[in-house]
Amino acid sequence: MNPMILPGATLGMLGGGQLGRMFTIAARTMGYRVMVLDPDPISPAGQVADMHLCADYQDETALSQMGRECAAVTTEFENVPAQTLRALAQHCPVKPGAEAVEIAQNRVAEKSWLHAHGFATAPFAVVAAPAEIAAACAQVGFPAVLKVSRFGYDGKGQARVASLDEAQAAFAAMGGEVCVLEKMLALECELSVVLGRNEAGACALYPVAENIHEAGILDISIVPARVEQTLAQTARATAQAIADQLGYCGVMAVEFFVVDGGRLVVNEIAPRPHNSGHYTLDACLTSQFEMQVRTLCNLPIGATTQHTPAVMVNLLGDLWGASQPNWTALLQHPAAKLHLYGKQSARPGRKMGHFTCVDASLETALALARTIRAQL
Ligand code: ADP
Ligand code: MG
């Protein structure tokens, strides 16, 4: 087991997006120094880090500097090349490890791993060439979703298809990339579980989040999820079993679909903090980003206790018209907390920030969140 890494040490973060930014803030709050690697000169995390290496994820000079100067390295996105994680692991602890990230960054590997380990997924077939589409459609049935195996996020790299013709056109539009064709399920709701797991195998689970998506992008997370206790407990136990079987170390999230009157299907695994866990910044004793620091540094794992019901709303670039959203409508509510990520340009669908509403009554928090959003 690696020794504890105490405050004052430098931690490495691969990726400069909002998740890296919130990790950096949590780490610096605890007295660590943070080095961020991201090719974007004005990345959200680079802005708030002690050091920003502005270089590609495979840049050998940058990686060797990171390996030399950091006591441990983590990541904020699943698309970091596994080779980068392996190279860094020769110098210092890297969490999560390359094996887990390799599974989560590739939908074929991910669904195959889940299937092989007995976790239910939506029925799917791999499509690697045009000649395989007809058999995949026959196996999966319609309606279906074609998803590119790598680099998809926020509903990008996905197409809903209702016929063989549409599936063929969608596959051609994906540019010849390997895809999975997945059965379109009638969702009763979507849930997620964020957890931290340390080297000793201790697991700290957050409450189950209920997630509402718009156009494939997370819109609102409601926590705790308004589902039966037994279903929530099954979701948490399943997420923990996945982490255990992966031998996972760090923070991860499991996204679930609820179908058929309360049956859980695993949608995907995120080897990092998750958008549906942002509420933990304002509603839990240990945020998911502090949890990432704690698991990275081998500190005691931390308490996931939620001290108030919470509703998180994403702020997408669509809200930025010619001017900024109406922040006073939000800031005047003492039960609402604003988080902005420091992104310079707002584009439709781009995650610019989020806000969280808290109240002793979950329904009141949800109503307030909806009222505020309508006023922005
Ligand atoms: P991403 O990596 O973009 O988050 P997901 O596979 O999680 O991709 O899909 C995004 C969203 O699209 C899901 O949260 C869900 O709302 C919807 N979706 C994806 N796959 C299915 C499916 N098989 N059946 C029904 N809805 C789906
Ligand atoms: Mg998803």
Coordinates of C-alpha atoms in Angstrom, one line a residue, residues 49-279:
A49 CA -4.0 25.5 -10.5
D50 CA -0.6 26.3 -9.0
M51 CA 1.0 25.2 -12.3
H52 CA -0.5 24.6 -15.7
L53 CA 1.4 22.5 -18.3
C54 CA 0.0 23.6 -21.5
A55 CA 0.7 20.6 -23.7
D56 CA -0.8 17.6 -25.3
Y57 CA -1.6 14.5 -23.2
Q58 CA 1.1 12.5 -24.9
D59 CA 3.8 15.2 -24.7
E60 CA 6.8 13.4 -23.2
T61 CA 8.5 16.5 -21.8
A62 CA 5.3 17.5 -20.0
L63 CA 4.6 13.9 -18.7
S64 CA 8.1 13.5 -17.4
Q65 CA 7.9 16.9 -15.6
M66 CA 4.5 15.8 -14.1
G67 CA 6.0 12.4 -13.1
R68 CA 8.9 14.1 -11.4
E69 CA 7.1 16.8 -9.5
C70 CA 3.8 15.2 -8.5
A71 CA 3.3 12.8 -5.6
A72 CA 0.3 11.3 -7.4
V73 CA -1.7 11.8 -10.5
T74 CA -5.4 11.6 -11.3
T75 CA -7.7 12.4 -14.3
E76 CA -10.9 14.3 -14.9
F77 CA -11.9 12.7 -18.2
E78 CA -12.0 9.1 -19.5
N79 CA -10.4 9.8 -22.8
V80 CA -6.9 10.4 -21.5
P81 CA -4.8 7.9 -23.4
A82 CA -4.2 4.7 -21.3
Q83 CA -0.5 5.0 -22.4
T84 CA -0.3 8.3 -20.6
L85 CA -1.5 6.8 -17.4
R86 CA 0.9 3.9 -17.8
A87 CA 3.9 6.2 -18.4
L88 CA 3.1 8.3 -15.3
A89 CA 2.5 5.2 -13.2
Q90 CA 6.2 4.4 -13.5
H91 CA 6.9 7.6 -11.5
C92 CA 4.1 7.9 -9.0
P93 CA 0.7 6.4 -8.0
V94 CA -1.9 7.0 -10.7
K95 CA -5.6 6.7 -9.7
P96 CA -7.7 5.4 -11.4
G97 CA -5.4 3.0 -13.1
A98 CA -5.1 2.5 -16.9
E99 CA -7.0 -0.8 -16.9
A100 CA -10.2 0.7 -15.4
V101 CA -10.0 3.8 -17.6
E102 CA -9.5 1.7 -20.7
I103 CA -12.7 -0.1 -20.0
A104 CA -14.7 3.0 -19.3
Q105 CA -13.4 4.9 -22.3
N106 CA -14.6 2.4 -24.8
R107 CA -18.3 1.4 -25.0
V108 CA -17.5 -2.0 -26.5
A109 CA -15.1 -2.8 -23.8
E110 CA -17.3 -1.4 -21.1
K111 CA -20.5 -3.2 -22.2
S112 CA -18.6 -6.4 -22.8
W113 CA -17.0 -6.2 -19.3
L114 CA -20.3 -5.5 -17.7
H115 CA -21.9 -8.4 -19.5
A116 CA -19.0 -10.8 -18.7
H117 CA -19.3 -9.8 -15.0
G118 CA -23.0 -10.4 -14.8
F119 CA -24.3 -6.8 -14.8
A120 CA -27.4 -6.1 -16.8
T121 CA -27.1 -3.7 -19.7
A122 CA -29.4 -2.7 -22.5
P123 CA -29.3 -5.4 -25.3
F124 CA -26.5 -4.3 -27.7
A125 CA -24.5 -5.5 -30.7
V126 CA -21.1 -4.3 -31.9
V127 CA -21.0 -2.7 -35.4
A128 CA -17.4 -2.5 -36.8
A129 CA -18.3 -2.5 -40.5
P130 CA -21.3 -1.7 -42.8
A131 CA -21.7 -5.4 -43.5
E132 CA -22.5 -6.0 -39.8
I133 CA -25.3 -3.5 -39.5
A134 CA -28.2 -5.8 -40.7
A135 CA -27.3 -8.6 -38.3
A136 CA -27.0 -6.0 -35.4
C137 CA -30.4 -4.5 -36.2
A138 CA -32.0 -8.0 -36.4
Q139 CA -30.5 -8.9 -33.0
V140 CA -31.3 -5.6 -31.2
G141 CA -34.6 -4.5 -32.9
F142 CA -36.0 -1.0 -33.3
P143 CA -36.0 1.6 -32.1
A144 CA -32.3 1.6 -31.3
V145 CA -29.5 4.0 -30.6
L146 CA -26.2 3.8 -32.5
K147 CA -23.4 5.1 -30.3
V148 CA -19.8 5.6 -31.3
S149 CA -17.6 3.4 -29.2
R150 CA -15.0 6.1 -28.2
F151 CA -15.1 9.9 -27.4
G152 CA -18.9 10.3 -27.2
Y153 CA -20.2 12.5 -24.4
D154 CA -23.2 14.6 -23.5
G155 CA -25.2 12.7 -26.1
K156 CA -22.7 13.5 -28.9
G157 CA -21.7 10.6 -31.2
Q158 CA -25.2 9.1 -30.9
A159 CA -28.1 8.7 -33.3
R160 CA -31.5 7.2 -32.7
V161 CA -32.5 4.9 -35.5
A162 CA -35.8 3.3 -36.4
S163 CA -35.0 1.3 -39.6
L164 CA -32.1 -0.5 -41.3
D165 CA -31.8 2.5 -43.7
E166 CA -31.4 4.9 -40.8
A167 CA -28.9 2.7 -39.1
Q168 CA -26.8 2.5 -42.3
A169 CA -26.9 6.2 -42.7
A170 CA -26.1 6.8 -39.1
F171 CA -23.1 4.4 -39.2
A172 CA -21.8 6.1 -42.3
A173 CA -22.1 9.5 -40.6
M174 CA -20.0 8.2 -37.7
G175 CA -17.1 8.1 -40.1
G176 CA -16.3 4.4 -40.0
E177 CA -15.7 4.3 -36.2
V178 CA -16.6 1.2 -34.3
C179 CA -20.1 1.6 -32.8
V180 CA -22.5 -0.2 -30.5
L181 CA -26.1 -0.5 -31.5
E182 CA -28.2 -0.5 -28.4
K183 CA -31.9 -1.1 -27.9
M184 CA -33.8 2.0 -27.1
L185 CA -35.4 1.3 -23.7
A186 CA -38.5 2.9 -22.3
L187 CA -37.0 4.6 -19.3
E188 CA -39.0 5.1 -16.1
C189 CA -36.2 7.2 -14.8
E190 CA -32.4 7.5 -14.7
L191 CA -30.2 7.1 -11.6
S192 CA -26.6 7.4 -10.8
V193 CA -24.3 6.5 -7.9
V194 CA -21.0 8.2 -7.2
L195 CA -18.6 6.5 -4.9
G196 CA -15.0 6.7 -3.7
R197 CA -12.9 3.5 -3.2
N198 CA -9.5 3.5 -1.7
E199 CA -6.5 1.2 -2.0
A200 CA -7.6 -1.0 0.9
G201 CA -10.9 -1.6 -0.8
A202 CA -13.0 0.6 1.5
C203 CA -15.9 2.1 -0.4
A204 CA -17.8 5.3 0.4
L205 CA -21.1 5.6 -1.5
Y206 CA -23.1 8.8 -2.0
P207 CA -26.9 8.8 -2.0
V208 CA -28.5 7.9 -5.3
A209 CA -29.2 10.8 -7.7
E210 CA -32.2 11.0 -9.9
N211 CA -31.2 12.5 -13.2
I212 CA -33.3 14.2 -15.9
H213 CA -31.7 14.6 -19.3
E214 CA -32.6 17.0 -22.1
A215 CA -31.4 16.1 -25.6
G216 CA -28.9 13.6 -24.2
I217 CA -27.4 16.1 -21.7
L218 CA -27.9 16.1 -18.0
D219 CA -30.3 18.8 -17.1
I220 CA -31.3 18.3 -13.4
S221 CA -30.1 16.0 -10.6
I222 CA -32.5 15.4 -7.7
V223 CA -30.9 13.9 -4.5
P224 CA -32.0 11.7 -2.9
A225 CA -33.7 10.1 -5.8
R226 CA -37.5 9.8 -5.5
V227 CA -37.5 6.0 -5.7
E228 CA -38.2 3.1 -3.4
Q229 CA -35.5 2.4 -0.8
T230 CA -35.0 -1.1 -2.0
L231 CA -34.3 0.2 -5.6
A232 CA -31.9 2.8 -4.3
Q233 CA -30.1 0.2 -2.2
T234 CA -29.8 -2.2 -5.2
A235 CA -28.3 0.7 -7.2
R236 CA -25.7 1.4 -4.5
A237 CA -24.9 -2.3 -4.1
T238 CA -24.5 -2.7 -7.8
A239 CA -22.2 0.3 -8.1
Q240 CA -20.1 -1.0 -5.3
A241 CA -19.9 -4.5 -6.8
I242 CA -18.7 -2.9 -10.1
A243 CA -16.0 -0.9 -8.3
D244 CA -14.9 -4.0 -6.3
Q245 CA -14.7 -6.1 -9.4
L246 CA -12.7 -3.5 -11.2
G247 CA -10.4 -3.2 -8.2
Y248 CA -11.1 0.5 -8.7
C249 CA -9.2 3.2 -6.8
G250 CA -10.5 6.8 -6.9
V251 CA -13.9 8.3 -7.5
M252 CA -16.3 6.8 -10.1
A253 CA -19.9 7.0 -11.1
V254 CA -22.3 4.4 -12.4
E255 CA -25.3 5.6 -14.5
F256 CA -28.4 3.4 -14.4
F257 CA -31.6 3.2 -16.4
V258 CA -34.8 2.1 -14.5
V259 CA -37.0 0.0 -16.8
D260 CA -39.9 -2.5 -16.6
G261 CA -41.4 -1.4 -13.2
G262 CA -38.2 -1.1 -11.2
R263 CA -35.5 -3.1 -13.0
L264 CA -32.0 -1.6 -13.1
V265 CA -29.9 -1.6 -16.2
V266 CA -26.3 -0.3 -16.1
N267 CA -25.9 2.5 -18.8
E268 CA -22.3 3.5 -18.3
I269 CA -19.4 3.9 -16.0
A270 CA -17.5 7.2 -15.5
P271 CA -14.0 6.7 -14.0
R272 CA -14.0 10.2 -12.4
P273 CA -16.3 12.5 -10.5
H274 CA -19.7 12.9 -12.2
N275 CA -22.0 15.8 -13.2
S276 CA -24.7 14.2 -11.1
G277 CA -22.4 14.5 -8.0
H278 CA -21.9 18.3 -8.2
Y279 CA -24.6 18.7 -5.5

